Tab-separated table of C-alpha atoms in Angstrom:
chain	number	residue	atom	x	y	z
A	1	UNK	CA	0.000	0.000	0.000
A	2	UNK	CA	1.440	3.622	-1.007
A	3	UNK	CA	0.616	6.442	1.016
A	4	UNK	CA	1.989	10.379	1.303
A	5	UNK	CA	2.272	12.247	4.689
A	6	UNK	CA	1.998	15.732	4.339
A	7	UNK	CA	3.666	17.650	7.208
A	8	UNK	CA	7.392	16.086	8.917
A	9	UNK	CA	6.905	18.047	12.293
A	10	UNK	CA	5.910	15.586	15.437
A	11	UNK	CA	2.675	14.020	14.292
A	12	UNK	CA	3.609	13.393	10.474
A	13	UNK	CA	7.236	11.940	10.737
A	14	UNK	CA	6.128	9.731	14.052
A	15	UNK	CA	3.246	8.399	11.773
A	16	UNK	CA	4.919	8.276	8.191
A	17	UNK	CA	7.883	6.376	10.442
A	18	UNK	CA	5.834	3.629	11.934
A	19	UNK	CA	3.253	3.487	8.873
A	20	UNK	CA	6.913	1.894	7.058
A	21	UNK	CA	7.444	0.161	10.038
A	22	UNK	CA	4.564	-2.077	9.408
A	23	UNK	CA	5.503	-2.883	5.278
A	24	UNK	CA	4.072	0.307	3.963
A	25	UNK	CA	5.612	2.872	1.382
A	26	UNK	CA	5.562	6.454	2.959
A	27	UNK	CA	6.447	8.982	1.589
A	28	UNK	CA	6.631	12.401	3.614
A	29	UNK	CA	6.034	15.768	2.196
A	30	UNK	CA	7.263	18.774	3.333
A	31	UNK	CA	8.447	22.839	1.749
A	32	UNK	CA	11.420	22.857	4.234
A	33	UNK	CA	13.914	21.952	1.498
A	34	UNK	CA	16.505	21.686	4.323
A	35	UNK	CA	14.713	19.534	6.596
A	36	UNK	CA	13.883	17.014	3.636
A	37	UNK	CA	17.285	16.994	2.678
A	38	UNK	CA	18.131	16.208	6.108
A	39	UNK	CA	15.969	13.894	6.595
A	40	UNK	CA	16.693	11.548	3.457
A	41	UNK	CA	20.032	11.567	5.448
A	42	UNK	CA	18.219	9.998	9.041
A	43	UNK	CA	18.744	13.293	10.794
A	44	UNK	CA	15.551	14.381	12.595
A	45	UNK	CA	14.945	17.430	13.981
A	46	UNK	CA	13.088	16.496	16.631
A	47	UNK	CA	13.987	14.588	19.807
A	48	UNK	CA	11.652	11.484	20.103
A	49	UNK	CA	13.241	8.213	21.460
A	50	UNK	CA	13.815	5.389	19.186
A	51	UNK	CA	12.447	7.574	16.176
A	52	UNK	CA	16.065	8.148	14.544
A	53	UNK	CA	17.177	4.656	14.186
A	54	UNK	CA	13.777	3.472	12.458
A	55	UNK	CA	13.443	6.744	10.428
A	56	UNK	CA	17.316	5.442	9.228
A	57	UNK	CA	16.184	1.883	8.747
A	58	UNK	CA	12.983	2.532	6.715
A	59	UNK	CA	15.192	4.571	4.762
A	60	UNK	CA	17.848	1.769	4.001
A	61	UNK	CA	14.423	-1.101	3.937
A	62	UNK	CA	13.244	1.889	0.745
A	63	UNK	CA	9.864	1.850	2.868
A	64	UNK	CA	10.510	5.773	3.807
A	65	UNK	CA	10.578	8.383	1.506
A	66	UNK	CA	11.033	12.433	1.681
A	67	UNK	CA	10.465	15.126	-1.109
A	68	UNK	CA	8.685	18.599	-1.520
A	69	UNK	CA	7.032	17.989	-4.349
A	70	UNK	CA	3.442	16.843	-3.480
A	71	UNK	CA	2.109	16.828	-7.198
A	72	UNK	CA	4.704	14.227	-8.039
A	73	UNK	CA	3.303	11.022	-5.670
A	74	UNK	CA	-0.459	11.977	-5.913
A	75	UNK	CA	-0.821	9.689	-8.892
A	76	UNK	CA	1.002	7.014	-6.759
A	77	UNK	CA	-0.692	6.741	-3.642
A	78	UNK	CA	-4.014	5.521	-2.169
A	79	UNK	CA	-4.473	8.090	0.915
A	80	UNK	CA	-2.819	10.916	1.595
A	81	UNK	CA	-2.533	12.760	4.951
A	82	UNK	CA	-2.403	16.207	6.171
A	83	UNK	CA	-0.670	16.618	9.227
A	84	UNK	CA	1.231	19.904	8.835
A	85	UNK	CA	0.587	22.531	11.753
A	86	UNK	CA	-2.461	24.023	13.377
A	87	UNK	CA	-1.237	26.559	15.521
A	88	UNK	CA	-3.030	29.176	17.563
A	89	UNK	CA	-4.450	32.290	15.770
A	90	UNK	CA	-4.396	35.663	17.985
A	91	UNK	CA	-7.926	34.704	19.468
A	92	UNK	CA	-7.185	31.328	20.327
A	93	UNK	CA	-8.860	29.475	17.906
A	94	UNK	CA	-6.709	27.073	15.584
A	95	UNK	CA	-5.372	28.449	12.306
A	96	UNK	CA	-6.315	26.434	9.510
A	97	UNK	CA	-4.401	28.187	6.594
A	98	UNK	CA	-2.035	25.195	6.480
A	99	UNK	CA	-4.395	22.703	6.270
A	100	UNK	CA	-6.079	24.536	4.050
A	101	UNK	CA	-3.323	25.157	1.811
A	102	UNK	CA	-2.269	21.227	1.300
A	103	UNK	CA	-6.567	20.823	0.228
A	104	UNK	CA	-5.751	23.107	-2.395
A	105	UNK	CA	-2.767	21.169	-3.553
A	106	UNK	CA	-4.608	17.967	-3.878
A	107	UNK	CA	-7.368	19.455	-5.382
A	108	UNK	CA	-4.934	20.953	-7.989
A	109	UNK	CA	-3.425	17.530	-8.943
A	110	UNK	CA	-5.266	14.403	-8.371
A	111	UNK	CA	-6.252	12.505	-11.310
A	112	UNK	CA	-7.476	9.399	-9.506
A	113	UNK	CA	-9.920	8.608	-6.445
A	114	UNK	CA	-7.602	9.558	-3.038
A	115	UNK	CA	-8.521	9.573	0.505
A	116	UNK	CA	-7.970	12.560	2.290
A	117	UNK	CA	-6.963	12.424	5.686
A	118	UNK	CA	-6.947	15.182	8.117
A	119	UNK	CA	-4.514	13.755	11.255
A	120	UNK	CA	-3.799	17.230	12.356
A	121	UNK	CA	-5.650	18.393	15.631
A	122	UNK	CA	-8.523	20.519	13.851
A	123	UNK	CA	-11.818	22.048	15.435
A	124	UNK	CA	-15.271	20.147	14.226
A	125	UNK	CA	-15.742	21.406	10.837
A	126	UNK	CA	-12.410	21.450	9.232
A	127	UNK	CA	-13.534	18.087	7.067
A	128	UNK	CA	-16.250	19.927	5.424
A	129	UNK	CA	-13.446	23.028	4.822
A	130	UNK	CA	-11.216	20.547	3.268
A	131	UNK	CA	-13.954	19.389	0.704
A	132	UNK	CA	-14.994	22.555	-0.328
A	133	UNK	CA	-11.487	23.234	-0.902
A	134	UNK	CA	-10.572	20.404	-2.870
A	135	UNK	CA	-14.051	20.336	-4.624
A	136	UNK	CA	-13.702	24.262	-5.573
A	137	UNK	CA	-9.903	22.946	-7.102
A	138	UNK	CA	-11.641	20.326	-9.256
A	139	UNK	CA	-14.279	22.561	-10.699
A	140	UNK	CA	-11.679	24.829	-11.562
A	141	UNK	CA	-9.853	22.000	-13.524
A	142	UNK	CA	-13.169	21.386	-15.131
A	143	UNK	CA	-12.320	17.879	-13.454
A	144	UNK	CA	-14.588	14.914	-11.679
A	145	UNK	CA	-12.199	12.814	-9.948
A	146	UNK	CA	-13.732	11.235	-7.098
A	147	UNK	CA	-12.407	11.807	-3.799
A	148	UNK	CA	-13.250	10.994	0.161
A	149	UNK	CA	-12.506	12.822	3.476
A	150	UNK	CA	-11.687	11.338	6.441
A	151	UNK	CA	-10.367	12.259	9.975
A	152	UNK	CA	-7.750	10.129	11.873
A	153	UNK	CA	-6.881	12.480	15.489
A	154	UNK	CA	-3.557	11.344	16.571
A	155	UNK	CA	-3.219	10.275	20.672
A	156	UNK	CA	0.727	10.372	20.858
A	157	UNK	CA	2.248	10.962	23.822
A	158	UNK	CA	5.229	13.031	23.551
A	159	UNK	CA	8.725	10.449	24.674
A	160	UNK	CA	6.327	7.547	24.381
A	161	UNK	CA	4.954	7.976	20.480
A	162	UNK	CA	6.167	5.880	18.624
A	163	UNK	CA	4.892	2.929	21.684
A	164	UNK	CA	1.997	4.201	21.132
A	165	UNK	CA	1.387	4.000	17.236
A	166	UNK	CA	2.320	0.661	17.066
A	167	UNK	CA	0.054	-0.278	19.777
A	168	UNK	CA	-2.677	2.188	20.375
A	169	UNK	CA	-5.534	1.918	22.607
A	170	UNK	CA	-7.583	2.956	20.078
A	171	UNK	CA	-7.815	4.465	16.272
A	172	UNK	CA	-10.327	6.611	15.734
A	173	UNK	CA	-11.639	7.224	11.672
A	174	UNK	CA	-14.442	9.686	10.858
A	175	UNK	CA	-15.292	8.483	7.009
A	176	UNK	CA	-18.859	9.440	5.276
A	177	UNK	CA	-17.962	6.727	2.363
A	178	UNK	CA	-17.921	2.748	2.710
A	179	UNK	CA	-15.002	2.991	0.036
A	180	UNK	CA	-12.925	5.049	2.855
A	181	UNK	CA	-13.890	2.498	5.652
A	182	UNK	CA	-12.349	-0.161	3.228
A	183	UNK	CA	-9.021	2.163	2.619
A	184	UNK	CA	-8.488	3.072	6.354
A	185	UNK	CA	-9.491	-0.158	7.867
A	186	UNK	CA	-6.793	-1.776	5.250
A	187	UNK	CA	-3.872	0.439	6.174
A	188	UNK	CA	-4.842	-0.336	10.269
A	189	UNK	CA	-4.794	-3.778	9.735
A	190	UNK	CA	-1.387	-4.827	10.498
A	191	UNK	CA	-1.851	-2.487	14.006
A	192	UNK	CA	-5.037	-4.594	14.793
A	193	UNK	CA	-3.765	-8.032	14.587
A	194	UNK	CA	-3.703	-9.084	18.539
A	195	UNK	CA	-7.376	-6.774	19.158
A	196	UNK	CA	-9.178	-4.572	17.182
A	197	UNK	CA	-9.584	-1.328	18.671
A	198	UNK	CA	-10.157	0.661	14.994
A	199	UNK	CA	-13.244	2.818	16.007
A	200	UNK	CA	-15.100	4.254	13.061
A	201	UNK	CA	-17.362	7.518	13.761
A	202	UNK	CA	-18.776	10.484	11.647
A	203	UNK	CA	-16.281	12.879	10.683
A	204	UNK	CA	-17.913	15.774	12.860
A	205	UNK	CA	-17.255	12.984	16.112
A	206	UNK	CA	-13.611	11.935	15.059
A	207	UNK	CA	-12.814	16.090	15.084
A	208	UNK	CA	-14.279	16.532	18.456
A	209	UNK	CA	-12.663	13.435	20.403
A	210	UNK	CA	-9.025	14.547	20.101
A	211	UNK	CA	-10.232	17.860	21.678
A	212	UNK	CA	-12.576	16.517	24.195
A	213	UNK	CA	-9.716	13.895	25.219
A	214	UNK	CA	-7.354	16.484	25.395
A	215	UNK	CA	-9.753	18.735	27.391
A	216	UNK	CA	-10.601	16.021	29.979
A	217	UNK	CA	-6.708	15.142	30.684
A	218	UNK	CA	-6.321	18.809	31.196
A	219	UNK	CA	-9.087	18.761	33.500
A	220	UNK	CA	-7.615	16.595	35.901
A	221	UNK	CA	-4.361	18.127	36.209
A	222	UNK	CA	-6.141	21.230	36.492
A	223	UNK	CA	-8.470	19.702	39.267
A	224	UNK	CA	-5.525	18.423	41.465
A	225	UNK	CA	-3.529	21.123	40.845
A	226	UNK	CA	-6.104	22.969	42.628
A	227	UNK	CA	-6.295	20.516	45.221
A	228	UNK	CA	-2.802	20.798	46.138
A	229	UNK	CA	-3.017	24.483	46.691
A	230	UNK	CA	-6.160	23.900	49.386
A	231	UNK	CA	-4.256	20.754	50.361
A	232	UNK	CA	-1.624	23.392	51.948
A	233	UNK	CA	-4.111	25.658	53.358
A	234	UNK	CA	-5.997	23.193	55.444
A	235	UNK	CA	-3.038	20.986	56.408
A	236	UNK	CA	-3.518	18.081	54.231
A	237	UNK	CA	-1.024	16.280	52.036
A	238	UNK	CA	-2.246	16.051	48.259
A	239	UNK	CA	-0.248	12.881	47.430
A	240	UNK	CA	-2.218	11.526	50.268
A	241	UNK	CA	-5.367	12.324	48.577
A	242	UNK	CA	-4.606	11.216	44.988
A	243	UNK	CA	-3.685	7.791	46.105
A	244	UNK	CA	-7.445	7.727	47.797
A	245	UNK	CA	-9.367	9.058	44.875
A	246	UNK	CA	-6.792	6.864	42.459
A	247	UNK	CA	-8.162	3.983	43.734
A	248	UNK	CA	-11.420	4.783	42.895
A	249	UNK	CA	-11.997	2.488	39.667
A	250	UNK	CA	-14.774	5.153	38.560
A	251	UNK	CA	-11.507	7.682	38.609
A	252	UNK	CA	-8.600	5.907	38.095
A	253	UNK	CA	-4.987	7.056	39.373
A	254	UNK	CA	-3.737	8.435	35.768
A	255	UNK	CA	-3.238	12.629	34.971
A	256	UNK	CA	-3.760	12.899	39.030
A	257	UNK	CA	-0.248	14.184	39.985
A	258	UNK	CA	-0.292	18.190	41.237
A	259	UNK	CA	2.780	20.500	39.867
A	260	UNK	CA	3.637	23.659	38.196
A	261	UNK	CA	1.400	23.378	35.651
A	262	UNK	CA	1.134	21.743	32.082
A	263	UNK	CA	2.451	22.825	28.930
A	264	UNK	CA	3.533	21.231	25.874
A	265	UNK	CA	2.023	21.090	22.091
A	266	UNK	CA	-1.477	19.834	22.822
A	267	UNK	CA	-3.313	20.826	25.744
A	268	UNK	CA	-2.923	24.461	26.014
A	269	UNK	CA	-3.557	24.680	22.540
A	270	UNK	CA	-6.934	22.249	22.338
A	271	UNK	CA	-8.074	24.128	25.605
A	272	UNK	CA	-7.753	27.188	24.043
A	273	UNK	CA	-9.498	25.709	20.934
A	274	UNK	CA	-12.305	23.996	22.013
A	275	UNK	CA	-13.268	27.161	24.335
A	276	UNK	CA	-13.133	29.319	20.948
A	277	UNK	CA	-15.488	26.348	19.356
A	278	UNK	CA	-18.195	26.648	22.089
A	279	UNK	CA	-17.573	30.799	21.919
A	280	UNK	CA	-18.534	30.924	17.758
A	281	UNK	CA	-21.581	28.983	18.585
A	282	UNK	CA	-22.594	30.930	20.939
A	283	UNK	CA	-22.332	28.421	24.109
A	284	UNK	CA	-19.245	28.978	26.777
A	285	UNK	CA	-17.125	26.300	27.740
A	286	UNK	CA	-17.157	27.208	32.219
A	287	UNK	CA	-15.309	24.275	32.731
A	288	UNK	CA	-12.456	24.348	30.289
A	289	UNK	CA	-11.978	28.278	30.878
A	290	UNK	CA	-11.397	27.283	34.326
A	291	UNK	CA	-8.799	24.574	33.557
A	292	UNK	CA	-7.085	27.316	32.137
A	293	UNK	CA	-7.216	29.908	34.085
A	294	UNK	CA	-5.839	27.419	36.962
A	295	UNK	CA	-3.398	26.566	34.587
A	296	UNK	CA	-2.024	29.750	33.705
A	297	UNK	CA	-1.715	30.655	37.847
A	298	UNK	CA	0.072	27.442	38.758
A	299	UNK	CA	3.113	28.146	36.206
A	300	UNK	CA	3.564	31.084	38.973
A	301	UNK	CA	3.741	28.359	41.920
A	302	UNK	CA	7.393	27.850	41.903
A	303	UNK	CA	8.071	31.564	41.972
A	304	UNK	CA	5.669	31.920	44.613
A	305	UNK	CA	7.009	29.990	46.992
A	306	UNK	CA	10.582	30.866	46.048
A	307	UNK	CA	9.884	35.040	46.784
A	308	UNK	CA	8.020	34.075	50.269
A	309	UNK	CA	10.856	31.977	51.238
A	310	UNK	CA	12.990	35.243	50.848
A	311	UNK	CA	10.469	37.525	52.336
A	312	UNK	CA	10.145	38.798	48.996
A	313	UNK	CA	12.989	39.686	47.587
A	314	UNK	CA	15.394	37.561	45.541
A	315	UNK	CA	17.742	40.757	43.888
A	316	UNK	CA	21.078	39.451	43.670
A	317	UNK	CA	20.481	35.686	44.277
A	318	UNK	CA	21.224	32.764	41.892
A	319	UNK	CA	18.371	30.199	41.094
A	320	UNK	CA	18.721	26.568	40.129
A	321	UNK	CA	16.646	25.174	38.118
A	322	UNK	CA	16.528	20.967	37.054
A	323	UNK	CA	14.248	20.396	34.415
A	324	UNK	CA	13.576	22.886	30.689
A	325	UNK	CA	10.751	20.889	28.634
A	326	UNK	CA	7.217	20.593	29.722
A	327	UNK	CA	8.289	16.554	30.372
A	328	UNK	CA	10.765	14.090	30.613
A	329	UNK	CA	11.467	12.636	27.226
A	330	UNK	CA	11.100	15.369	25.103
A	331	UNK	CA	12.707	19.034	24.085
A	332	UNK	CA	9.616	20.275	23.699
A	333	UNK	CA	9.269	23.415	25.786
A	334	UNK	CA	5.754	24.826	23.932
A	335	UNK	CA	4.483	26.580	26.856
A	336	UNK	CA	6.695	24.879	29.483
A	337	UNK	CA	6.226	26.197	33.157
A	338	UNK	CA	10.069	26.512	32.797
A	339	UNK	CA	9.689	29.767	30.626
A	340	UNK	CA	7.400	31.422	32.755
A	341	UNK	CA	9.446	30.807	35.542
A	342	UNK	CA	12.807	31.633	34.470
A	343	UNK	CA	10.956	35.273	33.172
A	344	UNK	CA	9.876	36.057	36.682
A	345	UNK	CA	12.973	35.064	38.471
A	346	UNK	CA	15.004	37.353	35.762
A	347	UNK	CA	12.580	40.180	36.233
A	348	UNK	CA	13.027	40.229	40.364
A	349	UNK	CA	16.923	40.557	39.707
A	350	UNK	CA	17.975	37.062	40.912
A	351	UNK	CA	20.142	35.043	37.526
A	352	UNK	CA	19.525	31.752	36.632
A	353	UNK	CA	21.242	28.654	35.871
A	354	UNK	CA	19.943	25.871	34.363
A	355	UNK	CA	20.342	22.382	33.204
A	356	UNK	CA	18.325	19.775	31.181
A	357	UNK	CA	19.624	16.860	29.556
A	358	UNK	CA	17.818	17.369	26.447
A	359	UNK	CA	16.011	20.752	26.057
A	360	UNK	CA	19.036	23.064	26.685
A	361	UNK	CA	19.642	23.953	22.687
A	362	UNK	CA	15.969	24.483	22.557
A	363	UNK	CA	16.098	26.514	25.964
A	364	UNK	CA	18.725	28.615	23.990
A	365	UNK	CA	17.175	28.921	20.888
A	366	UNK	CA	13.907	30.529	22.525
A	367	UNK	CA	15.439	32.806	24.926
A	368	UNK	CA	18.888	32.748	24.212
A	369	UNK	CA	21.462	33.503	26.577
A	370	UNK	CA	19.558	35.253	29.502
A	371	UNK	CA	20.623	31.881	31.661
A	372	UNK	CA	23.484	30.286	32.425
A	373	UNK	CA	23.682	26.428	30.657
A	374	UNK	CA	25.627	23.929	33.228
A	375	UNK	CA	27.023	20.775	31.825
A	376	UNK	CA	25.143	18.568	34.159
A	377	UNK	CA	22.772	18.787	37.260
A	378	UNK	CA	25.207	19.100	39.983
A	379	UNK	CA	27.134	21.962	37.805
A	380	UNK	CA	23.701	23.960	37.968
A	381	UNK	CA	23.561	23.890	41.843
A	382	UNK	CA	27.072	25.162	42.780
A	383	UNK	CA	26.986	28.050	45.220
A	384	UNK	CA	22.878	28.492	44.617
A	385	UNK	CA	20.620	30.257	46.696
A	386	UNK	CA	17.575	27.832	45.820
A	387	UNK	CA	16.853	24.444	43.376
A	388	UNK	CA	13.776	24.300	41.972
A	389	UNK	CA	12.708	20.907	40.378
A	390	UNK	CA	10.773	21.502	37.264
A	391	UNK	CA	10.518	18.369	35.120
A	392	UNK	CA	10.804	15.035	36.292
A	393	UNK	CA	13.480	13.061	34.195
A	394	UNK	CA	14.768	10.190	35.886
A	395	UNK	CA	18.247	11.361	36.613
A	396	UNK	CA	16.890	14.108	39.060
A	397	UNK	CA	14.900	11.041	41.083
A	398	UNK	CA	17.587	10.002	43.211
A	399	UNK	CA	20.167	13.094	43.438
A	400	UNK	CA	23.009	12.725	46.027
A	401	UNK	CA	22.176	14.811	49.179
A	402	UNK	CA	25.842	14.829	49.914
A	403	UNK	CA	26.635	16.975	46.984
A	404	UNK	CA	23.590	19.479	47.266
A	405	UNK	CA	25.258	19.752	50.727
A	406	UNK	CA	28.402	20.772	50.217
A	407	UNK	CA	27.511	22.970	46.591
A	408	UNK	CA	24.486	24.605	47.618
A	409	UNK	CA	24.751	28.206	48.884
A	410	UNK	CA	21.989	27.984	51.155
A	411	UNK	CA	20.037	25.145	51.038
A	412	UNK	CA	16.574	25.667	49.423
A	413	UNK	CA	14.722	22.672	47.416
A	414	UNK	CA	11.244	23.616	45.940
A	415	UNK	CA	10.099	20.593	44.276
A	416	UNK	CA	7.659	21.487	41.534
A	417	UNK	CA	6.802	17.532	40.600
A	418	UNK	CA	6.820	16.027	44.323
A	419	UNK	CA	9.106	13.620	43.499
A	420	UNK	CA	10.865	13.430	46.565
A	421	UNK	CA	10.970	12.676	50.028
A	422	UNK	CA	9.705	15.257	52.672
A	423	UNK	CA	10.983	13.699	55.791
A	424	UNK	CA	14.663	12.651	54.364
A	425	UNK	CA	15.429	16.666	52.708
A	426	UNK	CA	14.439	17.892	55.973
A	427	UNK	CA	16.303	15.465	58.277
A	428	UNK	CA	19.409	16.406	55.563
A	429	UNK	CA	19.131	19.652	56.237
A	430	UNK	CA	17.263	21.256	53.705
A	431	UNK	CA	14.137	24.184	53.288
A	432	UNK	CA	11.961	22.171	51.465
A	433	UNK	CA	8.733	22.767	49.665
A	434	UNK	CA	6.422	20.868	47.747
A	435	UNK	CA	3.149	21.040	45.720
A	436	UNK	CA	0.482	20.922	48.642
């Protein structure tokens, strides 16, 4: 089966990657002439694990393909995905013009019947968009090639994607043709061998689950997040509480953990989103804005704590901080708490030094040199005034108390992620401070 992927950012190389995985001849699209050319190489621009080596193998196995010339593999492929960007327009609503733009290509050069398949994140309505567009395209070729839409919302969990292509919990299709169940449910196939969890909907309901999803994960961090803060007021200990409503099988233990916030690609972005969705139909989304607005006020949590520790006043201090990206396993830092952070500490006069063991170059890319990048975590705490924990990864679990001892300035620990032990940083000596 041949199929193009239009769009190599996160969502279209994990999927045009893993599509070859399974016996299938990708070929990704893209107009960055530089990435493509980097990317017939096996150099990604992304960090993702395990995606270089099988980009690099699908390449060698001739399963993986890269060009920028969409109008040259239309004739040869059965479906072809859009999965280029949908980022947020000034009012919070997602901007369509790329999605758009890759309709209008198709409908300039198809000659035979095609799937289109919208895998980008889009608001309910985008399908109908993408006909129109590709219809209008057709007329104006004086043309009557056949065509389908269909939506396919992607679930990937940034440092855990491509895990979860290859074995999803579910994939959700909206089609409106038999002929596009047939396509789509033939390309799942090999993904569906040990259970079949291919759910097909209406394309309206495929559009609105990735949001909704989204919305509800947000939810609960929101909703413990919030906990956490009354947690502290009234003397109770929030990681207490989330193991008792965990166990709850109507709530379940998963997106229950209170920190500094979420960032990341998806769910500020679908927040935003589906609020805007409700807003143009005239309905408001009370909930969701909420989420939000918590949101936005725990990215200040850190700082908080950090300026009433001083009495207010950090001028002249030097901050710590573990952890750039929004989570472990990724350089993403689309609005990390990190950034908001490290822009409040700078703006009370205290500098900052920082280390993360992949998200530095990014770090330095969006806000240059206005912190100090230490080779490794125990580089980043010598003579501090404070560490603040901001994203979990694995090597900051078990850090050697010794060392903090003897580098630290004064010794300070606000832990942003509760990932360690109250009783043993105190008994060592330490200020510390938690998340409720």
């Amino acid at each position: 089966m041949n199929i193009a992927i239009v769009g190599t950012g996160y969502v279209g190389l994990v999927s045009g990657t893993c599509f070859s995985e399974m016996g299938i001849n990708v070929t990704c699209v893209d107009v960055d002439e530089k990435k493509i050319e980097n990317l017939k190489k096996g150099v990604i621009s992304i960090y993702e694990p395990g995606l270089e080596d099988m980009v690099r193998k699908n390449i060698q196995a001739g399963r993986l393909n890269f060009t920028t010339d969409l109008a040259d593999v239309l004739d040869d492929v059965e479906i072809v995905f859009s999965a280029v960007g949908t980022p947020p327009d000034e009012d919070g609503s997602a901007d369509l013009k790329y999605v758009l733009a890759v309709a209008k290509a198709i409908g300039e050069n198809i000659k035979k019947y095609t799937v289109v398949v919208t895998k980008s994140t889009v608001p309910v309505g985008t399908a109908k968009k993408v006909k129109e567009t590709i219809q209008a395209e057709l007329d104006k070729r004086g043309e009557n090639v056949k065509f389908d839409v269909a939506s396919n919302p992607e679930f990937l969990k940034e440092g855990a994607a491509i895990k979860d292509f290859m074995s999803p919990d579910r994939v959700v299709v909206g089609i409106e043709s038999e002929k596009a169940k047939e396509k789509m449910s033939r390309l799942y196939k090999p993904f569906m061998l040990v259970s079949d969890r291919l759910i097909f909907t209406d394309i309206p309901s495929a559009e609105m689950i990735k949001y909704a999803a989204n919305s509800m994960l947000a939810t609960r961090i929101s909703f413990m997040n919030d906990i956490a803060n009354l947690c502290e007021l009234v003397g109770a200990d929030v990681n207490m509480v989330r193991k008792g409503i965990g166990t709850d099988t109507r709530i379940g233990k998963k997106f229950l953990y209170a920190g500094c916030g979420y960032g990341g690609s998806c769910f500020p972005k679908d927040v935003k989103a589906l609020i805007k969705t409700a807003q143009k139909v005239g309905y408001d989304m009370e909930v969701l804005q909420a989420v939000e607005s918590v949101n936005e006020k725990q990215k200040s949590i850190l700082f908080n704590k950090l300026m009433k520790h001083f009495n207010g006043d950090i001028n002249g201090k030097t901050i710590a901080i573990w952890g750039l990206a929004f989570k472990p396993e990724t350089d993403d830092m689309r609005e990390a708490p990190a950034l908001v952070l490290i822009d409040k500490i700078i703006s009370a006069g205290a500098s900052v030094k920082v280390y993360d063991p992949i998200a530095m170059p990014e770090c330095k890319r969006r806000i240059g040199d206005k912190v100090v990048y230490c080779k490794d975590m125990y580089e980043a705490v010598v003579d501090v005034d404070t560490l603040l924990l901001v994203t979990e990864w694995k090597e900051f679990r078990m850090p050697s108390l010794e060392v903090l001892n003897k580098t630290m300035k004064n010794k300070v620990i606000i832990d942003g992620r509760n990932i360690y032990d109250a009783k043993e940083m105190v008994e060592s000596g330490f200020d510390y401070y938690k998340i409720g």
